[in-house]
mmCIF file of C-alpha atoms and ligand atoms in Angstrom:
data_model
loop_
_atom_site.group_PDB
_atom_site.id
_atom_site.type_symbol
_atom_site.label_atom_id
_atom_site.label_comp_id
_atom_site.label_asym_id
_atom_site.label_seq_id
_atom_site.Cartn_x
_atom_site.Cartn_y
_atom_site.Cartn_z
ATOM 1 C CA UNK A 1 -9.580 -17.838 5.698
ATOM 2 C CA UNK A 2 -5.875 -17.180 5.975
ATOM 3 C CA UNK A 3 -4.823 -13.989 4.280
ATOM 4 C CA UNK A 4 -1.346 -12.697 3.545
ATOM 5 C CA UNK A 5 -0.398 -10.265 6.289
ATOM 6 C CA UNK A 6 1.871 -7.396 5.334
ATOM 7 C CA UNK A 7 3.831 -4.676 7.092
ATOM 8 C CA UNK A 8 4.721 -2.179 4.375
ATOM 9 C CA UNK A 9 6.849 0.914 4.801
ATOM 10 C CA UNK A 10 6.331 3.979 2.635
ATOM 11 C CA UNK A 11 9.459 6.048 3.011
ATOM 12 C CA UNK A 12 8.027 8.873 0.883
ATOM 13 C CA UNK A 13 10.658 11.530 0.015
ATOM 14 C CA UNK A 14 12.984 10.665 2.867
ATOM 15 C CA UNK A 15 16.512 9.262 3.274
ATOM 16 C CA UNK A 16 19.628 9.667 1.178
ATOM 17 C CA UNK A 17 20.841 6.574 -0.671
ATOM 18 C CA UNK A 18 23.280 5.747 2.110
ATOM 19 C CA UNK A 19 20.662 6.162 4.832
ATOM 20 C CA UNK A 20 18.146 4.128 2.857
ATOM 21 C CA UNK A 21 20.498 1.214 2.286
ATOM 22 C CA UNK A 22 21.436 1.227 5.965
ATOM 23 C CA UNK A 23 17.767 1.256 6.994
ATOM 24 C CA UNK A 24 16.872 -1.559 4.594
ATOM 25 C CA UNK A 25 19.790 -3.715 5.803
ATOM 26 C CA UNK A 26 18.730 -3.247 9.408
ATOM 27 C CA UNK A 27 15.107 -4.156 8.622
ATOM 28 C CA UNK A 28 16.149 -7.220 6.608
ATOM 29 C CA UNK A 29 18.510 -8.337 9.372
ATOM 30 C CA UNK A 30 15.830 -8.035 12.040
ATOM 31 C CA UNK A 31 13.056 -9.687 10.015
ATOM 32 C CA UNK A 32 13.328 -13.334 10.892
ATOM 33 C CA UNK A 33 10.366 -15.279 12.097
ATOM 34 C CA UNK A 34 6.688 -15.046 11.266
ATOM 35 C CA UNK A 35 4.565 -15.268 8.151
ATOM 36 C CA UNK A 36 3.900 -11.612 7.478
ATOM 37 C CA UNK A 37 5.634 -10.070 4.485
ATOM 38 C CA UNK A 38 7.625 -6.888 4.857
ATOM 39 C CA UNK A 39 7.595 -4.455 1.938
ATOM 40 C CA UNK A 40 9.904 -1.467 1.660
ATOM 41 C CA UNK A 41 8.557 1.410 -0.452
ATOM 42 C CA UNK A 42 11.715 3.337 -1.220
ATOM 43 C CA UNK A 43 12.449 6.344 -3.432
ATOM 44 C CA UNK A 44 13.180 5.399 -7.077
ATOM 45 C CA UNK A 45 16.860 6.258 -6.635
ATOM 46 C CA UNK A 46 17.240 3.610 -3.926
ATOM 47 C CA UNK A 47 15.411 0.650 -5.481
ATOM 48 C CA UNK A 48 18.314 -1.206 -7.099
ATOM 49 C CA UNK A 49 20.663 -0.742 -4.132
ATOM 50 C CA UNK A 50 18.033 -1.695 -1.559
ATOM 51 C CA UNK A 51 17.247 -4.816 -3.610
ATOM 52 C CA UNK A 52 20.854 -5.928 -3.156
ATOM 53 C CA UNK A 53 20.683 -5.805 0.629
ATOM 54 C CA UNK A 54 17.261 -7.457 1.023
ATOM 55 C CA UNK A 55 17.351 -10.115 -1.679
ATOM 56 C CA UNK A 56 18.624 -12.926 0.536
ATOM 57 C CA UNK A 57 15.641 -12.456 2.875
ATOM 58 C CA UNK A 58 12.561 -13.990 1.244
ATOM 59 C CA UNK A 59 10.192 -12.185 3.621
ATOM 60 C CA UNK A 60 11.324 -8.708 2.581
ATOM 61 C CA UNK A 61 10.035 -7.266 -0.709
ATOM 62 C CA UNK A 62 10.639 -4.065 -2.614
ATOM 63 C CA UNK A 63 8.118 -1.440 -3.751
ATOM 64 C CA UNK A 64 8.267 1.748 -5.797
ATOM 65 C CA UNK A 65 6.053 4.615 -4.647
ATOM 66 C CA UNK A 66 4.653 5.530 -8.065
ATOM 67 C CA UNK A 67 5.235 5.058 -11.790
ATOM 68 C CA UNK A 68 4.678 7.236 -14.821
ATOM 69 C CA UNK A 69 1.666 6.550 -16.996
ATOM 70 C CA UNK A 70 3.546 6.192 -20.306
ATOM 71 C CA UNK A 71 5.681 3.214 -21.190
ATOM 72 C CA UNK A 72 8.710 5.039 -22.625
ATOM 73 C CA UNK A 73 9.729 8.089 -24.618
ATOM 74 C CA UNK A 74 10.328 11.811 -24.297
ATOM 75 C CA UNK A 75 9.075 12.383 -20.746
ATOM 76 C CA UNK A 76 12.034 14.013 -19.054
ATOM 77 C CA UNK A 77 12.391 13.008 -15.434
ATOM 78 C CA UNK A 78 9.690 10.340 -15.490
ATOM 79 C CA UNK A 79 10.132 6.714 -14.360
ATOM 80 C CA UNK A 80 8.499 3.879 -16.303
ATOM 81 C CA UNK A 81 7.214 0.517 -15.118
ATOM 82 C CA UNK A 82 9.969 -1.244 -17.085
ATOM 83 C CA UNK A 83 12.606 0.805 -15.278
ATOM 84 C CA UNK A 84 11.035 -0.119 -11.947
ATOM 85 C CA UNK A 85 10.746 -3.778 -12.889
ATOM 86 C CA UNK A 86 14.422 -3.826 -13.916
ATOM 87 C CA UNK A 87 15.494 -2.873 -10.370
ATOM 88 C CA UNK A 88 13.916 -6.048 -8.993
ATOM 89 C CA UNK A 89 10.887 -4.329 -7.426
ATOM 90 C CA UNK A 90 7.910 -6.562 -6.677
ATOM 91 C CA UNK A 91 5.245 -3.946 -5.871
ATOM 92 C CA UNK A 92 4.247 -0.410 -6.846
ATOM 93 C CA UNK A 93 2.244 1.836 -4.517
ATOM 94 C CA UNK A 94 -0.475 3.615 -6.520
ATOM 95 C CA UNK A 95 -3.190 6.129 -5.724
ATOM 96 C CA UNK A 96 -1.607 7.411 -2.530
ATOM 97 C CA UNK A 97 -3.533 10.422 -1.214
ATOM 98 C CA UNK A 98 -0.415 12.576 -1.649
ATOM 99 C CA UNK A 99 -0.336 11.628 -5.344
ATOM 100 C CA UNK A 100 -4.056 12.362 -5.613
ATOM 101 C CA UNK A 101 -3.976 15.680 -3.726
ATOM 102 C CA UNK A 102 -0.562 17.164 -4.581
ATOM 103 C CA UNK A 103 -0.046 15.747 -8.083
ATOM 104 C CA UNK A 104 -3.695 15.765 -9.153
ATOM 105 C CA UNK A 105 -3.934 12.050 -9.965
ATOM 106 C CA UNK A 106 -7.457 10.991 -10.898
ATOM 107 C CA UNK A 107 -9.201 7.655 -10.407
ATOM 108 C CA UNK A 108 -8.930 7.116 -14.148
ATOM 109 C CA UNK A 109 -5.187 7.698 -14.248
ATOM 110 C CA UNK A 110 -4.674 5.428 -11.254
ATOM 111 C CA UNK A 111 -6.709 2.661 -12.923
ATOM 112 C CA UNK A 112 -4.470 2.967 -15.980
ATOM 113 C CA UNK A 113 -1.319 2.741 -13.865
ATOM 114 C CA UNK A 114 -2.740 -0.351 -12.134
ATOM 115 C CA UNK A 115 -2.969 -2.010 -15.562
ATOM 116 C CA UNK A 116 0.571 -0.984 -16.462
ATOM 117 C CA UNK A 117 2.002 -2.413 -13.238
ATOM 118 C CA UNK A 118 0.108 -5.682 -13.643
ATOM 119 C CA UNK A 119 1.236 -5.942 -17.264
ATOM 120 C CA UNK A 120 4.849 -6.086 -16.001
ATOM 121 C CA UNK A 121 3.992 -8.813 -13.489
ATOM 122 C CA UNK A 122 4.394 -6.546 -10.494
ATOM 123 C CA UNK A 123 1.700 -6.102 -7.855
ATOM 124 C CA UNK A 124 -0.070 -2.821 -7.133
ATOM 125 C CA UNK A 125 -0.635 -1.576 -3.602
ATOM 126 C CA UNK A 126 -3.760 0.470 -4.241
ATOM 127 C CA UNK A 127 -4.446 3.276 -1.763
ATOM 128 C CA UNK A 128 -7.817 4.801 -0.983
ATOM 129 C CA UNK A 129 -9.151 6.968 1.829
ATOM 130 C CA UNK A 130 -11.239 10.007 2.608
ATOM 131 C CA UNK A 131 -10.293 13.536 3.712
ATOM 132 C CA UNK A 132 -11.621 14.881 7.008
ATOM 133 C CA UNK A 133 -14.459 16.971 5.567
ATOM 134 C CA UNK A 134 -15.821 13.919 3.773
ATOM 135 C CA UNK A 135 -15.802 11.897 6.997
ATOM 136 C CA UNK A 136 -17.456 14.752 8.866
ATOM 137 C CA UNK A 137 -20.188 14.798 6.213
ATOM 138 C CA UNK A 138 -20.553 11.023 6.749
ATOM 139 C CA UNK A 139 -19.749 10.378 3.107
ATOM 140 C CA UNK A 140 -16.563 8.379 3.736
ATOM 141 C CA UNK A 141 -17.957 5.000 2.751
ATOM 142 C CA UNK A 142 -19.417 6.423 -0.443
ATOM 143 C CA UNK A 143 -16.115 8.041 -1.442
ATOM 144 C CA UNK A 144 -13.963 5.023 -0.649
ATOM 145 C CA UNK A 145 -16.396 2.744 -2.528
ATOM 146 C CA UNK A 146 -16.053 5.035 -5.527
ATOM 147 C CA UNK A 147 -12.263 5.063 -5.366
ATOM 148 C CA UNK A 148 -12.132 1.259 -5.144
ATOM 149 C CA UNK A 149 -14.652 0.758 -7.966
ATOM 150 C CA UNK A 150 -13.024 3.251 -10.308
ATOM 151 C CA UNK A 151 -9.489 2.151 -9.520
ATOM 152 C CA UNK A 152 -9.893 -1.612 -9.513
ATOM 153 C CA UNK A 153 -13.216 -2.987 -10.662
ATOM 154 C CA UNK A 154 -12.264 -3.053 -14.327
ATOM 155 C CA UNK A 155 -9.832 -5.883 -13.489
ATOM 156 C CA UNK A 156 -10.369 -9.538 -14.301
ATOM 157 C CA UNK A 157 -10.606 -11.888 -11.310
ATOM 158 C CA UNK A 158 -7.109 -13.169 -12.026
ATOM 159 C CA UNK A 159 -5.660 -9.647 -11.969
ATOM 160 C CA UNK A 160 -7.691 -8.470 -8.984
ATOM 161 C CA UNK A 161 -6.207 -11.318 -6.922
ATOM 162 C CA UNK A 162 -2.758 -9.737 -7.313
ATOM 163 C CA UNK A 163 -3.794 -6.411 -5.769
ATOM 164 C CA UNK A 164 -3.160 -5.281 -2.205
ATOM 165 C CA UNK A 165 -5.532 -2.579 -0.939
ATOM 166 C CA UNK A 166 -4.478 0.051 1.590
ATOM 167 C CA UNK A 167 -7.105 2.125 3.385
ATOM 168 C CA UNK A 168 -5.493 5.371 4.460
ATOM 169 C CA UNK A 169 -7.829 8.047 5.831
ATOM 170 C CA UNK A 170 -6.220 11.335 4.803
ATOM 171 C CA UNK A 171 -6.877 12.892 8.216
ATOM 172 C CA UNK A 172 -4.728 10.203 9.848
ATOM 173 C CA UNK A 173 -1.696 10.505 7.563
ATOM 174 C CA UNK A 174 1.274 12.161 9.214
ATOM 175 C CA UNK A 175 -0.972 13.773 11.799
ATOM 176 C CA UNK A 176 -0.419 11.489 14.769
ATOM 177 C CA UNK A 177 -4.190 10.952 14.796
ATOM 178 C CA UNK A 178 -4.825 7.277 14.121
ATOM 179 C CA UNK A 179 -8.188 5.899 13.110
ATOM 180 C CA UNK A 180 -9.567 3.954 16.046
ATOM 181 C CA UNK A 181 -9.427 0.177 15.620
ATOM 182 C CA UNK A 182 -13.233 0.294 15.264
ATOM 183 C CA UNK A 183 -13.098 2.941 12.535
ATOM 184 C CA UNK A 184 -10.452 0.969 10.648
ATOM 185 C CA UNK A 185 -12.354 -2.304 11.041
ATOM 186 C CA UNK A 186 -15.596 -0.707 9.880
ATOM 187 C CA UNK A 187 -14.071 0.604 6.655
ATOM 188 C CA UNK A 188 -12.065 -2.555 5.970
ATOM 189 C CA UNK A 189 -15.210 -4.661 6.356
ATOM 190 C CA UNK A 190 -17.004 -2.262 4.036
ATOM 191 C CA UNK A 191 -14.291 -2.542 1.388
ATOM 192 C CA UNK A 192 -14.357 -6.337 1.665
ATOM 193 C CA UNK A 193 -18.127 -6.259 1.268
ATOM 194 C CA UNK A 194 -18.037 -4.303 -1.987
ATOM 195 C CA UNK A 195 -15.247 -6.552 -3.281
ATOM 196 C CA UNK A 196 -17.432 -9.571 -2.435
ATOM 197 C CA UNK A 197 -20.327 -8.078 -4.385
ATOM 198 C CA UNK A 198 -18.150 -7.678 -7.449
ATOM 199 C CA UNK A 199 -15.801 -10.696 -7.278
ATOM 200 C CA UNK A 200 -17.503 -13.058 -4.829
ATOM 201 C CA UNK A 201 -16.806 -14.079 -1.234
ATOM 202 C CA UNK A 202 -13.834 -16.281 -1.962
ATOM 203 C CA UNK A 203 -11.771 -13.535 -3.590
ATOM 204 C CA UNK A 204 -12.972 -10.921 -1.061
ATOM 205 C CA UNK A 205 -11.856 -13.108 1.821
ATOM 206 C CA UNK A 206 -8.424 -13.447 0.266
ATOM 207 C CA UNK A 207 -7.606 -9.824 -0.542
ATOM 208 C CA UNK A 208 -5.121 -8.202 1.825
ATOM 209 C CA UNK A 209 -6.378 -4.861 3.148
ATOM 210 C CA UNK A 210 -3.808 -2.729 4.976
ATOM 211 C CA UNK A 211 -4.491 0.210 7.242
ATOM 212 C CA UNK A 212 -2.355 3.349 6.916
ATOM 213 C CA UNK A 213 -2.287 6.577 8.896
ATOM 214 C CA UNK A 214 -0.064 7.172 11.935
ATOM 215 C CA UNK A 215 0.615 3.478 12.570
ATOM 216 C CA UNK A 216 3.147 3.289 15.407
ATOM 217 C CA UNK A 217 4.673 0.514 17.525
ATOM 218 C CA UNK A 218 2.203 1.500 20.277
ATOM 219 C CA UNK A 219 -0.981 1.066 18.214
ATOM 220 C CA UNK A 220 -0.030 -1.550 15.597
ATOM 221 C CA UNK A 221 -1.027 -4.604 17.629
ATOM 222 C CA UNK A 222 -4.543 -3.408 18.309
ATOM 223 C CA UNK A 223 -5.097 -2.275 14.718
ATOM 224 C CA UNK A 224 -3.700 -5.496 13.220
ATOM 225 C CA UNK A 225 -5.849 -7.629 15.525
ATOM 226 C CA UNK A 226 -9.056 -6.368 13.884
ATOM 227 C CA UNK A 227 -10.766 -9.057 11.808
ATOM 228 C CA UNK A 228 -10.417 -7.284 8.472
ATOM 229 C CA UNK A 229 -7.133 -5.456 9.040
ATOM 230 C CA UNK A 230 -4.341 -7.501 7.479
ATOM 231 C CA UNK A 231 -1.451 -5.221 8.331
ATOM 232 C CA UNK A 232 -0.267 -1.693 7.774
ATOM 233 C CA UNK A 233 1.156 0.785 5.305
ATOM 234 C CA UNK A 234 3.452 2.801 7.503
ATOM 235 C CA UNK A 235 4.947 6.206 6.736
ATOM 236 C CA UNK A 236 6.949 8.039 9.398
ATOM 237 C CA UNK A 237 7.391 5.071 11.722
ATOM 238 C CA UNK A 238 8.931 2.955 8.939
ATOM 239 C CA UNK A 239 11.976 5.239 8.866
ATOM 240 C CA UNK A 240 13.220 3.889 12.178
ATOM 241 C CA UNK A 241 14.476 0.301 11.944
ATOM 242 C CA UNK A 242 13.771 -0.470 15.576
ATOM 243 C CA UNK A 243 10.270 0.988 15.599
ATOM 244 C CA UNK A 244 9.381 -0.597 12.272
ATOM 245 C CA UNK A 245 10.759 -3.891 13.616
ATOM 246 C CA UNK A 246 8.304 -3.618 16.503
ATOM 247 C CA UNK A 247 5.477 -3.002 14.018
ATOM 248 C CA UNK A 248 6.559 -6.046 11.960
ATOM 249 C CA UNK A 249 6.326 -8.111 15.144
ATOM 250 C CA UNK A 250 2.829 -6.851 15.977
ATOM 251 C CA UNK A 251 0.917 -9.578 14.145
HETATM 252 P P1 13P B 1 2.186 8.061 8.383
HETATM 253 O O1 13P B 1 2.381 6.662 8.917
HETATM 254 O O2 13P B 1 3.401 8.907 8.474
HETATM 255 O O3 13P B 1 0.950 8.684 8.946
HETATM 256 O O4 13P B 1 1.917 7.905 6.791
HETATM 257 C C1 13P B 1 0.993 6.984 6.351
HETATM 258 C C2 13P B 1 1.101 6.857 4.883
HETATM 259 O O5 13P B 1 0.773 7.771 4.147
HETATM 260 C C3 13P B 1 1.650 5.614 4.327
HETATM 261 O O6 13P B 1 1.473 5.538 2.959
#
């Protein structure tokens, strides 16, 4: 079954507004042929301006990297889903391991944010993945199953179909150590299997599952060619227009 392939960039807390707009323009300019979507996960401060420079390119979409869990009110410094939606963003990255580890986000909170994002007709990019000690203890499949169940399995079929899943082993993020294509394939197949158990084969075969963790131009092709790997969520390498362009062309 044909699935939507995606090359998504997660810029994290990098780039000034000027640098970000320049980067987004270069990516949009270089994204021409092919069926894969390109998603730019920019800082909140850049969303509206980046939207302006990518909007004429239908293949390039905009994502926020998080949202606050309340809808509005006295929460100084927080960013709501309505604010994000009003910039023209299409996606929101949720449950990133940095949000889980540094900001203490729980499965329950992430599940709530998933609902909020869907309620505003945006699509969540739901991240899951195990730390190194969990993999060493051979508990990685158990943990990732739990994260996926607790984060997503409360959704109706109609809502689940709007979700993109990103498997990002924590030990591969920003470390230069990439999961081997076999390790990525094994976990992606596992995630698809548990989705099939809950929502059936048809929906499981349709859900886009991205791999994240030190994706580079040199390894993207091999990773993306795995049966159950539908693209990547790219951190560091998405900050370079040329390198990210090479990743986009790796399908
Ligand atoms: P790196 O590509 O820098 O390892 O980051 C991956 C990531 O966390 C994307 O969300």
